[in-house]
GROMACS .gro file of C-alpha atoms in nm:
model
  449
    1MET     CA    1   0.015  -2.971  -1.157
    2SER     CA    2   0.043  -2.603  -1.234
    3SER     CA    3  -0.041  -2.356  -0.960
    4THR     CA    4  -0.237  -2.152  -1.218
    5PRO     CA    5  -0.607  -2.185  -1.138
    6LEU     CA    6  -0.831  -2.339  -1.403
    7ASP     CA    7  -1.082  -2.115  -1.581
    8TRP     CA    8  -1.364  -2.327  -1.446
    9ARG     CA    9  -1.632  -2.155  -1.658
   10LEU     CA   10  -1.479  -2.293  -1.978
   11SER     CA   11  -1.315  -2.607  -1.841
   12PRO     CA   12  -1.426  -2.934  -2.004
   13LEU     CA   13  -1.399  -3.085  -1.656
   14LEU     CA   14  -1.717  -2.895  -1.572
   15THR     CA   15  -1.919  -3.200  -1.672
   16ASP     CA   16  -2.064  -3.523  -1.537
   17LEU     CA   17  -1.820  -3.809  -1.500
   18TYR     CA   18  -2.027  -4.038  -1.719
   19GLN     CA   19  -1.966  -3.814  -2.019
   20LEU     CA   20  -1.595  -3.895  -1.995
   21THR     CA   21  -1.641  -4.264  -1.920
   22MET     CA   22  -1.871  -4.290  -2.226
   23LEU     CA   23  -1.610  -4.107  -2.432
   24GLN     CA   24  -1.352  -4.366  -2.336
   25GLY     CA   25  -1.599  -4.633  -2.447
   26TYR     CA   26  -1.657  -4.459  -2.780
   27PHE     CA   27  -1.278  -4.429  -2.821
   28ARG     CA   28  -1.224  -4.799  -2.760
   29LEU     CA   29  -1.513  -4.910  -2.982
   30GLY     CA   30  -1.447  -4.665  -3.264
   31LEU     CA   31  -1.791  -4.504  -3.233
   32ARG     CA   32  -1.717  -4.174  -3.402
   33GLU     CA   33  -1.983  -4.133  -3.669
   34THR     CA   34  -2.196  -3.820  -3.689
   35ALA     CA   35  -2.448  -3.779  -3.410
   36VAL     CA   36  -2.739  -3.539  -3.382
   37PHE     CA   37  -2.842  -3.422  -3.035
   38GLU     CA   38  -3.122  -3.178  -2.956
   39LEU     CA   39  -3.177  -2.976  -2.639
   40PHE     CA   40  -3.541  -2.915  -2.544
   41MET     CA   41  -3.792  -2.907  -2.258
   42ARG     CA   42  -4.008  -3.215  -2.224
   43ARG     CA   43  -4.287  -3.015  -2.064
   44LEU     CA   44  -4.350  -2.670  -1.922
   45PRO     CA   45  -4.353  -2.644  -1.543
   46GLU     CA   46  -4.681  -2.591  -1.365
   47GLY     CA   47  -4.774  -2.224  -1.363
   48ARG     CA   48  -4.576  -2.138  -1.678
   49ASN     CA   49  -4.752  -2.075  -2.009
   50PHE     CA   50  -4.434  -1.998  -2.201
   51MET     CA   51  -4.057  -1.977  -2.163
   52LEU     CA   52  -3.799  -1.732  -2.303
   53ALA     CA   53  -3.487  -1.883  -2.460
   54ALA     CA   54  -3.155  -1.750  -2.330
   55GLY     CA   55  -2.795  -1.857  -2.278
   56LEU     CA   56  -2.691  -1.927  -2.637
   57GLU     CA   57  -2.400  -1.681  -2.627
   58GLN     CA   58  -2.233  -1.860  -2.336
   59ALA     CA   59  -2.302  -2.199  -2.497
   60LEU     CA   60  -2.129  -2.098  -2.819
   61GLU     CA   61  -1.834  -1.953  -2.628
   62TYR     CA   62  -1.796  -2.285  -2.447
   63LEU     CA   63  -1.803  -2.485  -2.772
   64GLU     CA   64  -1.555  -2.259  -2.951
   65THR     CA   65  -1.298  -2.280  -2.671
   66LEU     CA   66  -1.342  -2.650  -2.588
   67ARG     CA   67  -1.005  -2.814  -2.519
   68PHE     CA   68  -0.829  -3.003  -2.242
   69SER     CA   69  -0.520  -2.840  -2.093
   70ALA     CA   70  -0.225  -3.041  -1.967
   71GLU     CA   71  -0.339  -2.969  -1.610
   72GLU     CA   72  -0.687  -3.101  -1.686
   73ILE     CA   73  -0.547  -3.416  -1.844
   74ASP     CA   74  -0.332  -3.467  -1.533
   75ALA     CA   75  -0.641  -3.426  -1.316
   76LEU     CA   76  -0.817  -3.700  -1.511
   77ARG     CA   77  -0.511  -3.924  -1.495
   78ALA     CA   78  -0.509  -3.888  -1.117
   79THR     CA   79  -0.854  -4.048  -1.096
   80GLY     CA   80  -0.714  -4.378  -1.223
   81LEU     CA   81  -1.019  -4.423  -1.446
   82PHE     CA   82  -0.866  -4.344  -1.783
   83THR     CA   83  -0.595  -4.502  -1.998
   84ASP     CA   84  -0.296  -4.307  -2.125
   85ASP     CA   85  -0.383  -4.354  -2.494
   86PHE     CA   86  -0.737  -4.222  -2.434
   87LEU     CA   87  -0.602  -3.923  -2.241
   88ALA     CA   88  -0.354  -3.848  -2.520
   89TRP     CA   89  -0.641  -3.850  -2.771
   90LEU     CA   90  -0.854  -3.637  -2.538
   91GLY     CA   91  -0.579  -3.375  -2.539
   92THR     CA   92  -0.632  -3.329  -2.914
   93LEU     CA   93  -1.010  -3.307  -2.900
   94ARG     CA   94  -1.181  -2.991  -3.026
   95PHE     CA   95  -1.544  -2.919  -3.111
   96THR     CA   96  -1.574  -2.936  -3.490
   97GLY     CA   97  -1.949  -2.967  -3.522
   98ASP     CA   98  -2.247  -2.766  -3.643
   99VAL     CA   99  -2.503  -2.590  -3.427
  100ASP     CA  100  -2.850  -2.464  -3.513
  101ALA     CA  101  -3.040  -2.278  -3.243
  102VAL     CA  102  -3.342  -2.068  -3.157
  103PRO     CA  103  -3.221  -1.707  -3.114
  104GLU     CA  104  -3.198  -1.575  -2.761
  105GLY     CA  105  -3.504  -1.377  -2.659
  106THR     CA  106  -3.744  -1.609  -2.845
  107VAL     CA  107  -4.059  -1.735  -2.676
  108CYS     CA  108  -4.053  -2.115  -2.667
  109PHE     CA  109  -4.261  -2.412  -2.555
  110ALA     CA  110  -4.237  -2.783  -2.472
  111ASN     CA  111  -4.098  -3.035  -2.723
  112GLU     CA  112  -3.938  -2.759  -2.931
  113PRO     CA  113  -3.562  -2.794  -2.987
  114LEU     CA  114  -3.380  -2.487  -2.858
  115LEU     CA  115  -3.046  -2.608  -2.989
  116ARG     CA  116  -2.926  -2.885  -3.222
  117VAL     CA  117  -2.570  -3.018  -3.227
  118VAL     CA  118  -2.440  -3.219  -3.525
  119ALA     CA  119  -2.089  -3.354  -3.465
  120PRO     CA  120  -1.884  -3.672  -3.429
  121LEU     CA  121  -2.040  -3.870  -3.144
  122PRO     CA  122  -1.766  -3.810  -2.883
  123GLU     CA  123  -1.775  -3.431  -2.936
  124ALA     CA  124  -2.153  -3.412  -2.931
  125GLN     CA  125  -2.170  -3.631  -2.620
  126LEU     CA  126  -1.904  -3.451  -2.417
  127VAL     CA  127  -2.076  -3.111  -2.433
  128GLU     CA  128  -2.416  -3.228  -2.305
  129SER     CA  129  -2.386  -3.141  -1.937
  130ARG     CA  130  -2.248  -2.790  -1.979
  131LEU     CA  131  -2.487  -2.700  -2.261
  132VAL     CA  132  -2.787  -2.802  -2.054
  133ASN     CA  133  -2.637  -2.618  -1.755
  134LEU     CA  134  -2.601  -2.292  -1.951
  135ILE     CA  135  -2.920  -2.294  -2.157
  136HIS     CA  136  -3.135  -2.426  -1.874
  137PHE     CA  137  -3.032  -2.164  -1.620
  138GLN     CA  138  -3.063  -1.852  -1.831
  139THR     CA  139  -3.387  -1.973  -1.991
  140LEU     CA  140  -3.524  -2.037  -1.642
  141ILE     CA  141  -3.432  -1.689  -1.515
  142ALA     CA  142  -3.526  -1.503  -1.833
  143SER     CA  143  -3.868  -1.667  -1.821
  144LYS     CA  144  -3.922  -1.564  -1.459
  145ALA     CA  145  -3.805  -1.212  -1.544
  146ALA     CA  146  -4.039  -1.196  -1.844
  147ARG     CA  147  -4.333  -1.261  -1.614
  148CYS     CA  148  -4.217  -0.974  -1.393
  149VAL     CA  149  -4.192  -0.748  -1.699
  150LEU     CA  150  -4.547  -0.835  -1.803
  151ALA     CA  151  -4.672  -0.769  -1.449
  152ALA     CA  152  -4.485  -0.438  -1.408
  153ARG     CA  153  -4.661  -0.257  -1.695
  154GLY     CA  154  -4.359  -0.053  -1.793
  155LYS     CA  155  -4.240   0.031  -1.441
  156ARG     CA  156  -3.866   0.016  -1.372
  157LEU     CA  157  -3.735  -0.327  -1.274
  158VAL     CA  158  -3.393  -0.398  -1.121
  159ASP     CA  159  -3.235  -0.735  -1.041
  160PHE     CA  160  -3.154  -0.735  -0.668
  161GLY     CA  161  -3.083  -1.108  -0.628
  162MET     CA  162  -2.705  -1.154  -0.630
  163ARG     CA  163  -2.663  -1.232  -0.261
  164ARG     CA  164  -2.917  -1.516  -0.279
  165ALA     CA  165  -2.805  -1.653  -0.617
  166HIS     CA  166  -2.655  -2.000  -0.618
  167GLY     CA  167  -2.297  -1.894  -0.672
  168ALA     CA  168  -2.093  -1.637  -0.861
  169GLU     CA  169  -2.172  -1.748  -1.215
  170ALA     CA  170  -2.543  -1.772  -1.136
  171SER     CA  171  -2.550  -1.414  -1.010
  172VAL     CA  172  -2.400  -1.258  -1.323
  173LEU     CA  173  -2.591  -1.482  -1.563
  174ALA     CA  174  -2.915  -1.401  -1.379
  175ALA     CA  175  -2.837  -1.032  -1.431
  176ARG     CA  176  -2.785  -1.100  -1.802
  177ALA     CA  177  -3.096  -1.317  -1.843
  178SER     CA  178  -3.322  -1.071  -1.662
  179TYR     CA  179  -3.187  -0.784  -1.874
  180VAL     CA  180  -3.260  -0.985  -2.190
  181ALA     CA  181  -3.618  -1.028  -2.067
  182GLY     CA  182  -3.665  -0.653  -2.020
  183PHE     CA  183  -3.532  -0.557  -1.676
  184ASP     CA  184  -3.376  -0.211  -1.671
  185GLY     CA  185  -3.060  -0.323  -1.494
  186THR     CA  186  -2.906  -0.497  -1.197
  187ALA     CA  187  -2.739  -0.426  -0.866
  188THR     CA  188  -2.463  -0.677  -0.953
  189VAL     CA  189  -2.166  -0.457  -1.043
  190LEU     CA  190  -1.973  -0.721  -1.240
  191ALA     CA  191  -2.257  -0.733  -1.496
  192ALA     CA  192  -2.156  -0.386  -1.619
  193PRO     CA  193  -1.804  -0.467  -1.744
  194LEU     CA  194  -1.901  -0.820  -1.852
  195PHE     CA  195  -2.217  -0.740  -2.046
  196GLY     CA  196  -2.267  -0.363  -2.049
  197ILE     CA  197  -2.577  -0.389  -1.831
  198PRO     CA  198  -2.676  -0.071  -1.639
  199VAL     CA  199  -2.618  -0.100  -1.265
  200PHE     CA  200  -2.837   0.054  -0.997
  201GLY     CA  201  -2.785   0.086  -0.624
  202THR     CA  202  -2.941   0.255  -0.325
  203MET     CA  203  -2.825   0.215   0.035
  204ALA     CA  204  -2.852  -0.033   0.321
  205HIS     CA  205  -3.005   0.010   0.664
  206SER     CA  206  -2.655  -0.013   0.808
  207PHE     CA  207  -2.565   0.323   0.650
  208ILE     CA  208  -2.855   0.482   0.836
  209GLU     CA  209  -2.773   0.304   1.161
  210ALA     CA  210  -2.410   0.413   1.144
  211HIS     CA  211  -2.522   0.774   1.185
  212ASP     CA  212  -2.656   0.940   1.498
  213SER     CA  213  -2.965   1.062   1.315
  214GLU     CA  214  -3.163   0.961   1.007
  215VAL     CA  215  -3.160   1.317   0.872
  216GLN     CA  216  -2.782   1.327   0.896
  217ALA     CA  217  -2.756   0.992   0.716
  218PHE     CA  218  -2.983   1.104   0.433
  219GLU     CA  219  -2.801   1.433   0.383
  220ASN     CA  220  -2.454   1.281   0.399
  221PHE     CA  221  -2.545   1.013   0.147
  222ALA     CA  222  -2.698   1.266  -0.089
  223ARG     CA  223  -2.389   1.487  -0.076
  224VAL     CA  224  -2.135   1.210  -0.144
  225HIS     CA  225  -2.328   0.991  -0.391
  226ARG     CA  226  -2.262   1.068  -0.758
  227GLY     CA  227  -2.548   0.874  -0.916
  228ALA     CA  228  -2.926   0.900  -0.894
  229ILE     CA  229  -3.005   0.938  -0.525
  230THR     CA  230  -3.247   0.690  -0.369
  231LEU     CA  231  -3.295   0.712   0.007
  232LEU     CA  232  -3.404   0.409   0.210
  233ILE     CA  233  -3.670   0.539   0.448
  234ASP     CA  234  -3.796   0.237   0.646
  235THR     CA  235  -3.510   0.181   0.894
  236TYR     CA  236  -3.709   0.325   1.184
  237ASP     CA  237  -4.046   0.469   1.082
  238THR     CA  238  -4.132   0.484   0.714
  239GLU     CA  239  -4.368   0.779   0.721
  240GLU     CA  240  -4.137   0.978   0.948
  241GLY     CA  241  -3.853   0.893   0.709
  242ALA     CA  242  -4.055   1.041   0.423
  243ARG     CA  243  -4.109   1.361   0.624
  244ARG     CA  244  -3.734   1.389   0.679
  245VAL     CA  245  -3.677   1.358   0.306
  246VAL     CA  246  -3.923   1.646   0.256
  247GLU     CA  247  -3.726   1.842   0.518
  248ILE     CA  248  -3.387   1.808   0.350
  249ALA     CA  249  -3.494   1.817  -0.017
  250PRO     CA  250  -3.510   2.202  -0.046
  251ARG     CA  251  -3.177   2.237   0.133
  252LEU     CA  252  -3.012   1.993  -0.106
  253ALA     CA  253  -3.180   2.149  -0.408
  254ARG     CA  254  -3.019   2.485  -0.328
  255ASP     CA  255  -2.685   2.311  -0.374
  256GLY     CA  256  -2.792   2.150  -0.701
  257ILE     CA  257  -2.858   1.808  -0.549
  258ARG     CA  258  -3.181   1.632  -0.646
  259ILE     CA  259  -3.334   1.334  -0.465
  260HIS     CA  260  -3.451   1.091  -0.732
  261SER     CA  261  -3.661   0.854  -0.520
  262VAL     CA  262  -3.724   0.693  -0.184
  263ARG     CA  263  -3.714   0.320  -0.127
  264LEU     CA  264  -3.959   0.104   0.069
  265ASP     CA  265  -3.820  -0.235   0.169
  266SER     CA  266  -4.063  -0.369   0.428
  267GLY     CA  267  -4.414  -0.355   0.567
  268ASP     CA  268  -4.744  -0.309   0.386
  269LEU     CA  269  -4.613  -0.170   0.059
  270LEU     CA  270  -4.958  -0.071  -0.067
  271ALA     CA  271  -5.053   0.132   0.240
  272LEU     CA  272  -4.705   0.274   0.290
  273SER     CA  273  -4.661   0.376  -0.074
  274ARG     CA  274  -4.990   0.566  -0.057
  275ALA     CA  275  -4.896   0.737   0.269
  276VAL     CA  276  -4.547   0.825   0.146
  277ARG     CA  277  -4.684   0.960  -0.182
  278ARG     CA  278  -4.916   1.192   0.013
  279ILE     CA  279  -4.631   1.311   0.236
  280LEU     CA  280  -4.405   1.383  -0.061
  281ASP     CA  281  -4.677   1.558  -0.261
  282ASP     CA  282  -4.799   1.764   0.033
  283GLY     CA  283  -4.439   1.858   0.108
  284GLY     CA  284  -4.390   1.999  -0.241
  285GLN     CA  285  -4.188   1.701  -0.372
  286PRO     CA  286  -4.409   1.542  -0.642
  287ASP     CA  287  -4.106   1.457  -0.856
  288ILE     CA  288  -3.951   1.224  -0.596
  289GLY     CA  289  -4.044   0.871  -0.699
  290ILE     CA  290  -4.111   0.559  -0.492
  291PHE     CA  291  -3.909   0.243  -0.541
  292ALA     CA  292  -4.011  -0.082  -0.367
  293SER     CA  293  -3.826  -0.401  -0.277
  294GLY     CA  294  -3.839  -0.677  -0.020
  295GLY     CA  295  -3.967  -1.026  -0.103
  296LEU     CA  296  -4.127  -0.924  -0.431
  297ASP     CA  297  -4.215  -1.143  -0.727
  298GLU     CA  298  -4.434  -1.098  -1.034
  299ARG     CA  299  -4.757  -1.177  -0.852
  300ARG     CA  300  -4.693  -0.925  -0.574
  301VAL     CA  301  -4.594  -0.662  -0.829
  302GLN     CA  302  -4.911  -0.729  -1.026
  303ALA     CA  303  -5.129  -0.714  -0.713
  304LEU     CA  304  -4.974  -0.386  -0.598
  305LEU     CA  305  -5.023  -0.217  -0.933
  306GLU     CA  306  -5.377  -0.350  -0.977
  307ALA     CA  307  -5.456  -0.202  -0.633
  308GLY     CA  308  -5.326   0.136  -0.750
  309ALA     CA  309  -5.002   0.149  -0.551
  310PRO     CA  310  -4.814   0.468  -0.652
  311ILE     CA  311  -4.486   0.279  -0.699
  312ASP     CA  312  -4.253   0.374  -0.984
  313GLY     CA  313  -4.012   0.082  -0.979
  314PHE     CA  314  -3.934  -0.252  -0.818
  315GLY     CA  315  -3.625  -0.441  -0.707
  316ILE     CA  316  -3.675  -0.816  -0.751
  317GLY     CA  317  -3.428  -1.031  -0.558
  318THR     CA  318  -3.448  -1.390  -0.435
  319ALA     CA  319  -3.765  -1.478  -0.623
  320LEU     CA  320  -3.590  -1.388  -0.951
  321ASP     CA  321  -3.236  -1.517  -0.913
  322VAL     CA  322  -3.340  -1.861  -0.789
  323SER     CA  323  -3.674  -1.866  -0.978
  324GLU     CA  324  -3.826  -1.943  -0.642
  325ASP     CA  325  -4.159  -2.093  -0.750
  326VAL     CA  326  -4.011  -2.294  -1.039
  327PRO     CA  327  -3.645  -2.365  -0.957
  328ALA     CA  328  -3.582  -2.610  -1.244
  329LEU     CA  329  -3.703  -2.710  -1.589
  330ASP     CA  330  -3.740  -3.055  -1.741
  331CYS     CA  331  -3.466  -2.960  -1.988
  332VAL     CA  332  -3.281  -3.244  -2.167
  333TYR     CA  333  -3.031  -3.312  -2.447
  334LYS     CA  334  -3.110  -3.629  -2.640
  335LEU     CA  335  -2.963  -3.830  -2.926
  336GLN     CA  336  -3.199  -3.803  -3.224
  337GLU     CA  337  -2.982  -3.946  -3.503
  338TYR     CA  338  -2.660  -4.146  -3.528
  339GLY     CA  339  -2.472  -4.269  -3.832
  340GLY     CA  340  -2.741  -4.126  -4.061
  341LYS     CA  341  -3.025  -4.315  -3.889
  342PRO     CA  342  -3.294  -4.161  -3.667
  343ARG     CA  343  -3.290  -4.275  -3.305
  344LEU     CA  344  -3.573  -4.307  -3.055
  345LYS     CA  345  -3.609  -4.326  -2.677
  346ARG     CA  346  -3.922  -4.502  -2.546
  347SER     CA  347  -3.873  -4.477  -2.168
  348PRO     CA  348  -4.217  -4.418  -2.008
  349GLY     CA  349  -4.274  -4.047  -1.956
  350LYS     CA  350  -3.946  -3.967  -2.133
  351GLU     CA  351  -4.021  -4.060  -2.492
  352THR     CA  352  -3.852  -3.860  -2.767
  353TRP     CA  353  -3.944  -3.755  -3.118
  354PRO     CA  354  -3.669  -3.890  -3.350
  355GLY     CA  355  -3.470  -3.718  -3.623
  356ARG     CA  356  -3.348  -3.366  -3.692
  357LYS     CA  357  -3.632  -3.125  -3.632
  358GLN     CA  358  -3.743  -2.773  -3.707
  359VAL     CA  359  -4.011  -2.558  -3.547
  360PHE     CA  360  -4.236  -2.346  -3.769
  361ARG     CA  361  -4.415  -2.058  -3.599
  362GLN     CA  362  -4.743  -1.936  -3.743
  363VAL     CA  363  -4.873  -1.586  -3.670
  364ALA     CA  364  -5.236  -1.468  -3.673
  365ALA     CA  365  -5.361  -1.173  -3.876
  366ASP     CA  366  -5.334  -0.946  -3.572
  367GLY     CA  367  -4.963  -1.026  -3.535
  368ARG     CA  368  -5.010  -1.251  -3.231
  369LEU     CA  369  -4.850  -1.594  -3.215
  370GLU     CA  370  -5.105  -1.851  -3.330
  371ARG     CA  371  -4.943  -2.196  -3.314
  372ASP     CA  372  -4.615  -2.382  -3.357
  373VAL     CA  373  -4.554  -2.693  -3.566
  374VAL     CA  374  -4.269  -2.930  -3.475
  375THR     CA  375  -4.159  -3.142  -3.768
  376LEU     CA  376  -3.859  -3.290  -3.945
  377ALA     CA  377  -3.603  -3.041  -4.070
  378THR     CA  378  -3.675  -3.156  -4.426
  379ASP     CA  379  -4.054  -3.111  -4.395
  380ARG     CA  380  -4.124  -2.748  -4.484
  381GLN     CA  381  -4.433  -2.609  -4.313
  382PRO     CA  382  -4.606  -2.270  -4.331
  383GLY     CA  383  -4.464  -2.014  -4.093
  384GLU     CA  384  -4.130  -1.889  -3.969
  385PRO     CA  385  -3.857  -2.149  -3.898
  386LEU     CA  386  -3.721  -2.088  -3.549
  387LEU     CA  387  -3.390  -2.277  -3.550
  388GLU     CA  388  -3.118  -2.088  -3.734
  389PRO     CA  389  -2.763  -2.197  -3.828
  390VAL     CA  390  -2.517  -2.036  -3.585
  391MET     CA  391  -2.205  -2.254  -3.604
  392ARG     CA  392  -2.041  -2.465  -3.874
  393GLY     CA  393  -1.723  -2.667  -3.833
  394GLY     CA  394  -1.686  -2.550  -3.476
  395ARG     CA  395  -1.684  -2.180  -3.568
  396ARG     CA  396  -1.956  -1.916  -3.548
  397LEU     CA  397  -2.107  -1.809  -3.876
  398ALA     CA  398  -2.143  -1.446  -3.767
  399PRO     CA  399  -2.076  -1.225  -3.467
  400SER     CA  400  -2.333  -1.270  -3.193
  401PRO     CA  401  -2.615  -1.012  -3.182
  402SER     CA  402  -2.572  -0.736  -2.929
  403LEU     CA  403  -2.745  -0.764  -2.595
  404ALA     CA  404  -2.959  -0.467  -2.700
  405ALA     CA  405  -3.073  -0.657  -3.010
  406ILE     CA  406  -3.152  -0.969  -2.806
  407ARG     CA  407  -3.344  -0.756  -2.559
  408ALA     CA  408  -3.542  -0.593  -2.840
  409ARG     CA  409  -3.630  -0.935  -2.979
  410ALA     CA  410  -3.756  -1.046  -2.638
  411ALA     CA  411  -3.974  -0.736  -2.609
  412GLN     CA  412  -4.122  -0.802  -2.951
  413GLU     CA  413  -4.184  -1.167  -2.864
  414LEU     CA  414  -4.362  -1.083  -2.539
  415ALA     CA  415  -4.576  -0.826  -2.721
  416ARG     CA  416  -4.684  -1.098  -2.968
  417LEU     CA  417  -4.805  -1.341  -2.702
  418PRO     CA  418  -5.179  -1.408  -2.702
  419PRO     CA  419  -5.329  -1.236  -2.395
  420ALA     CA  420  -5.429  -1.565  -2.234
  421VAL     CA  421  -5.074  -1.700  -2.267
  422ALA     CA  422  -4.920  -1.376  -2.136
  423SER     CA  423  -5.155  -1.369  -1.838
  424LEU     CA  424  -5.035  -1.471  -1.492
  425ALA     CA  425  -5.390  -1.549  -1.382
  426ALA     CA  426  -5.441  -1.904  -1.506
  427PRO     CA  427  -5.273  -2.173  -1.717
  428ALA     CA  428  -5.336  -2.132  -2.088
  429ALA     CA  429  -5.199  -2.388  -2.331
  430TYR     CA  430  -5.037  -2.251  -2.646
  431PRO     CA  431  -5.091  -2.496  -2.936
  432VAL     CA  432  -4.779  -2.689  -3.034
  433THR     CA  433  -4.856  -2.946  -3.304
  434ILE     CA  434  -4.646  -3.248  -3.398
  435ALA     CA  435  -4.654  -3.270  -3.779
  436PRO     CA  436  -4.769  -3.590  -3.954
  437ALA     CA  437  -4.422  -3.653  -4.102
  438LEU     CA  438  -4.268  -3.668  -3.756
  439GLN     CA  439  -4.547  -3.884  -3.619
  440GLN     CA  440  -4.500  -4.124  -3.911
  441LEU     CA  441  -4.125  -4.151  -3.853
  442ARG     CA  442  -4.182  -4.236  -3.488
  443ARG     CA  443  -4.437  -4.504  -3.575
  444GLU     CA  444  -4.191  -4.661  -3.820
  445LEU     CA  445  -3.913  -4.667  -3.563
  446GLU     CA  446  -4.141  -4.813  -3.296
  447ARG     CA  447  -4.237  -5.096  -3.533
  448SER     CA  448  -3.871  -5.165  -3.612
  449LEU     CA  449  -3.790  -5.179  -3.240
   0.00000   0.00000   0.00000
């Protein structure tokens, strides 16, 4: 094998083994007619009233570049599970199918297809694991981030979660998903060159501890740092740290250096933010803001702001990047049609709605989302169709929207949520109706089975 490392993000080996063993079965049996698969959530997790679709860009990139290298074919041969003629055919495989999808940044609910793949059965089957992996993760994180955005009431939000993310790809995709949802940026530096996301950083306690005095640490950092200056003031005594900031601020100002904010990372953030605000204001520094971090999530942010905490921004870490309270979605990719015939799964608790589907979104007179109707793609309903054509014959139909455009869509979608659905206080079911045409098709298939 070559010593060149595989690009594991795009490798077709980033899949479940059964996808490849099924492919060998399809190859042997000649099962290559057109299949229709749809990716959707069976149900919303407890405590979530809505989700925010994300990850389509990475999914399309994966499909466009799908191919097995010689090294990957050799790796499969080494398992002893695959025949040479199948591996030779696998080396020629490309994704040639069609994709329709809900645009990134769209609010979505259970039983609504987020993505539909129409392709020869082996192609459509092979991509299942990675598509679910990509769409599931970013939708999960974007949805958590959207809740933080709703709680923060326009305050600055920064993704601080890289060190606790489940791996390298998760950390950069969490930065992307949270930015889509409305975060102002991330501390993950790689997100800047990859996606153009603004990066923010402050300082660690170790920088303070490496100096003989806190005042010296603050002043040295301020004089060498070229970005907005945020000083971490809780290494020893938070209120005393704030007084030291007041002490050095005029000295730095004479040299043209402005302290942007102070950061609180521990303790009673409500009480400390109030005390620090008083110290800064009384010391003639009303323009220095307060930034808070340390074990925060949307509920803590909401509680702090409802209590009147004078905090101007929040860093959200672990709770965001691992979606701590809801770490997974019941997100699946199921066969809905094969060889021109609708297909149905009847497993208890995992039943599917057959056929190619569309979601029509209806909006109330006040501009708020009113209800969604899930039906067959051929059954036109009132409202806006959510799934749009994005790929035909294995190629994108148009350049992907910019991250700024996706982010703007997400903001518009969150603004259109009914207040009860946007609320973090209690579960509120948004109406998603299964249209009569789809119910009838399922009844017919159940009778035939």
